[in-house]
PDB file of C-alpha atoms in Angstrom:
ATOM      1  CA  MET A   9      14.364   1.320 -11.928  1.00 33.00           C
ATOM      2  CA  ALA A  10      16.033   2.974  -8.984  1.00 40.00           C
ATOM      3  CA  GLU A  11      15.833   1.097  -5.007  1.00 47.00           C
ATOM      4  CA  HIS A  12      13.770   3.794  -2.386  1.00 59.00           C
ATOM      5  CA  ASP A  13      14.418   4.147   0.823  1.00 73.00           C
ATOM      6  CA  HIS A  14      10.429   2.700   1.540  1.00 85.00           C
ATOM      7  CA  SER A  15      12.220   2.782   5.717  1.00 89.00           C
ATOM      8  CA  ALA A  16       9.333   5.556   6.193  1.00 92.00           C
ATOM      9  CA  ILE A  17       5.915   3.628   5.452  1.00 95.00           C
ATOM     10  CA  LYS A  18       4.985   2.266   8.436  1.00 95.00           C
ATOM     11  CA  GLU A  19       2.309  -0.283   9.296  1.00 96.00           C
ATOM     12  CA  HIS A  20      -1.701   1.689  10.433  1.00 96.00           C
ATOM     13  CA  MET A  21      -0.514   3.905   7.386  1.00 97.00           C
ATOM     14  CA  THR A  22      -2.732   5.161   5.089  1.00 97.00           C
ATOM     15  CA  ILE A  23      -3.081   4.355   1.395  1.00 97.00           C
ATOM     16  CA  ILE A  24      -4.594   7.037  -0.680  1.00 97.00           C
ATOM     17  CA  GLY A  25      -4.137   7.366  -4.602  1.00 97.00           C
ATOM     18  CA  ALA A  26      -2.710  11.231  -5.945  1.00 97.00           C
ATOM     19  CA  ASP A  27      -6.817  11.890  -7.402  1.00 98.00           C
ATOM     20  CA  GLY A  28      -6.675  11.901  -3.070  1.00 97.00           C
ATOM     21  CA  VAL A  29      -8.994   8.079  -2.796  1.00 96.00           C
ATOM     22  CA  HIS A  30      -9.021   5.981  -0.356  1.00 96.00           C
ATOM     23  CA  VAL A  31      -7.162   3.174  -0.904  1.00 95.00           C
ATOM     24  CA  GLY A  32      -6.040   0.930   2.360  1.00 95.00           C
ATOM     25  CA  THR A  33      -3.901   0.688   5.213  1.00 96.00           C
ATOM     26  CA  VAL A  34      -0.505  -0.911   5.392  1.00 97.00           C
ATOM     27  CA  ASP A  35      -0.675  -3.844   7.699  1.00 96.00           C
ATOM     28  CA  ARG A  36       3.418  -4.193   6.633  1.00 95.00           C
ATOM     29  CA  LEU A  37       6.508  -3.280   4.539  1.00 94.00           C
ATOM     30  CA  ASP A  38       6.846  -7.379   2.792  1.00 92.00           C
ATOM     31  CA  GLY A  39      10.155  -6.820   1.141  1.00 91.00           C
ATOM     32  CA  GLU A  40       9.671  -4.380  -2.276  1.00 92.00           C
ATOM     33  CA  ARG A  41       5.680  -5.191  -1.479  1.00 94.00           C
ATOM     34  CA  ILE A  42       3.582  -2.946   1.541  1.00 96.00           C
ATOM     35  CA  LYS A  43       0.934  -5.552   2.146  1.00 95.00           C
ATOM     36  CA  MET A  44      -2.325  -4.598   3.043  1.00 95.00           C
ATOM     37  CA  ALA A  45      -4.513  -4.801   6.654  1.00 94.00           C
ATOM     38  CA  LYS A  46      -7.329  -7.262   5.442  1.00 92.00           C
ATOM     39  CA  SER A  47      -9.665  -5.262   8.818  1.00 90.00           C
ATOM     40  CA  ASP A  48      -9.929  -2.057   5.352  1.00 87.00           C
ATOM     41  CA  SER A  49      -9.954  -4.315   2.731  1.00 85.00           C
ATOM     42  CA  ALA A  50     -13.282  -5.192   0.689  1.00 80.00           C
ATOM     43  CA  ASP A  51     -12.890  -8.996   0.123  1.00 85.00           C
ATOM     44  CA  GLY A  52     -12.034  -9.027   3.741  1.00 87.00           C
ATOM     45  CA  LYS A  53      -8.855 -10.549   2.256  1.00 87.00           C
ATOM     46  CA  HIS A  54      -4.567  -9.404   2.212  1.00 88.00           C
ATOM     47  CA  HIS A  55      -3.476  -8.131  -0.830  1.00 93.00           C
ATOM     48  CA  TYR A  56      -0.584  -6.475  -1.081  1.00 95.00           C
ATOM     49  CA  LEU A  57       0.815  -2.536  -3.764  1.00 95.00           C
ATOM     50  CA  PRO A  58       3.804  -3.311  -5.072  1.00 94.00           C
ATOM     51  CA  ALA A  59       6.552  -0.314  -2.866  1.00 95.00           C
ATOM     52  CA  GLY A  60       6.945   1.918  -6.632  1.00 94.00           C
ATOM     53  CA  LEU A  61       3.953   3.542  -6.455  1.00 96.00           C
ATOM     54  CA  VAL A  62       4.244   4.907  -3.432  1.00 96.00           C
ATOM     55  CA  ALA A  63       4.763   9.651  -4.655  1.00 96.00           C
ATOM     56  CA  ALA A  64       5.232  10.998  -1.541  1.00 96.00           C
ATOM     57  CA  VAL A  65       4.629  10.009   2.420  1.00 95.00           C
ATOM     58  CA  GLU A  66       2.684  12.979   4.373  1.00 93.00           C
ATOM     59  CA  GLY A  67       3.480  12.521   7.939  1.00 95.00           C
ATOM     60  CA  ASP A  68       0.647   9.446   9.385  1.00 96.00           C
ATOM     61  CA  THR A  69      -1.084   8.629   4.972  1.00 97.00           C
ATOM     62  CA  ILE A  70       1.057   7.638   1.808  1.00 97.00           C
ATOM     63  CA  ARG A  71       0.714   9.211  -1.168  1.00 97.00           C
ATOM     64  CA  LEU A  72       0.499   6.464  -4.161  1.00 97.00           C
ATOM     65  CA  SER A  73       1.763   8.179  -7.819  1.00 97.00           C
ATOM     66  CA  ALA A  74      -1.438   5.927  -9.490  1.00 97.00           C
ATOM     67  CA  THR A  75      -5.238   6.364  -8.732  1.00 97.00           C
ATOM     68  CA  GLY A  76      -7.550   5.072  -5.939  1.00 95.00           C
ATOM     69  CA  ALA A  77      -9.039   3.409  -8.936  1.00 94.00           C
ATOM     70  CA  THR A  78      -5.954   2.242 -11.107  1.00 95.00           C
ATOM     71  CA  ALA A  79      -4.016   0.897  -7.535  1.00 93.00           C
ATOM     72  CA  VAL A  80      -7.281  -1.264  -6.636  1.00 90.00           C
ATOM     73  CA  GLY A  81      -6.758  -2.952 -10.709  1.00 90.00           C
ATOM     74  CA  LEU A  82      -2.591  -4.044  -8.953  1.00 90.00           C
ATOM     75  CA  PHE A  83      -3.113  -5.838  -6.093  1.00 90.00           C
ATOM     76  CA  GLU A  84      -2.759  -9.244  -5.702  1.00 86.00           C
ATOM     77  CA  GLU A  85      -3.733 -11.223  -3.220  1.00 80.00           C
ATOM     78  CA  ALA A  86      -2.599 -12.384  -0.714  1.00 73.00           C
ATOM     79  CA  GLU A  87      -1.894 -16.861  -0.583  1.00 64.00           C
TER      80      GLU A  87
END
């Protein structure tokens, strides 16, 4: 799997699924994972998403290759 250039991913960007469903907000990029803001989380905790799910960066929005529900199922909880 090729490593992608994730330099376009910035703090406070909105993350949406391939179906347009809101998934979260970027807190920061942590290696090959996106750390999402806990303030925009249903359970009030930080979660991580694999950066490899990013299909496109469009302005201040990150569109994933997975649907919103699939992406939520792939969350890794922060320690």
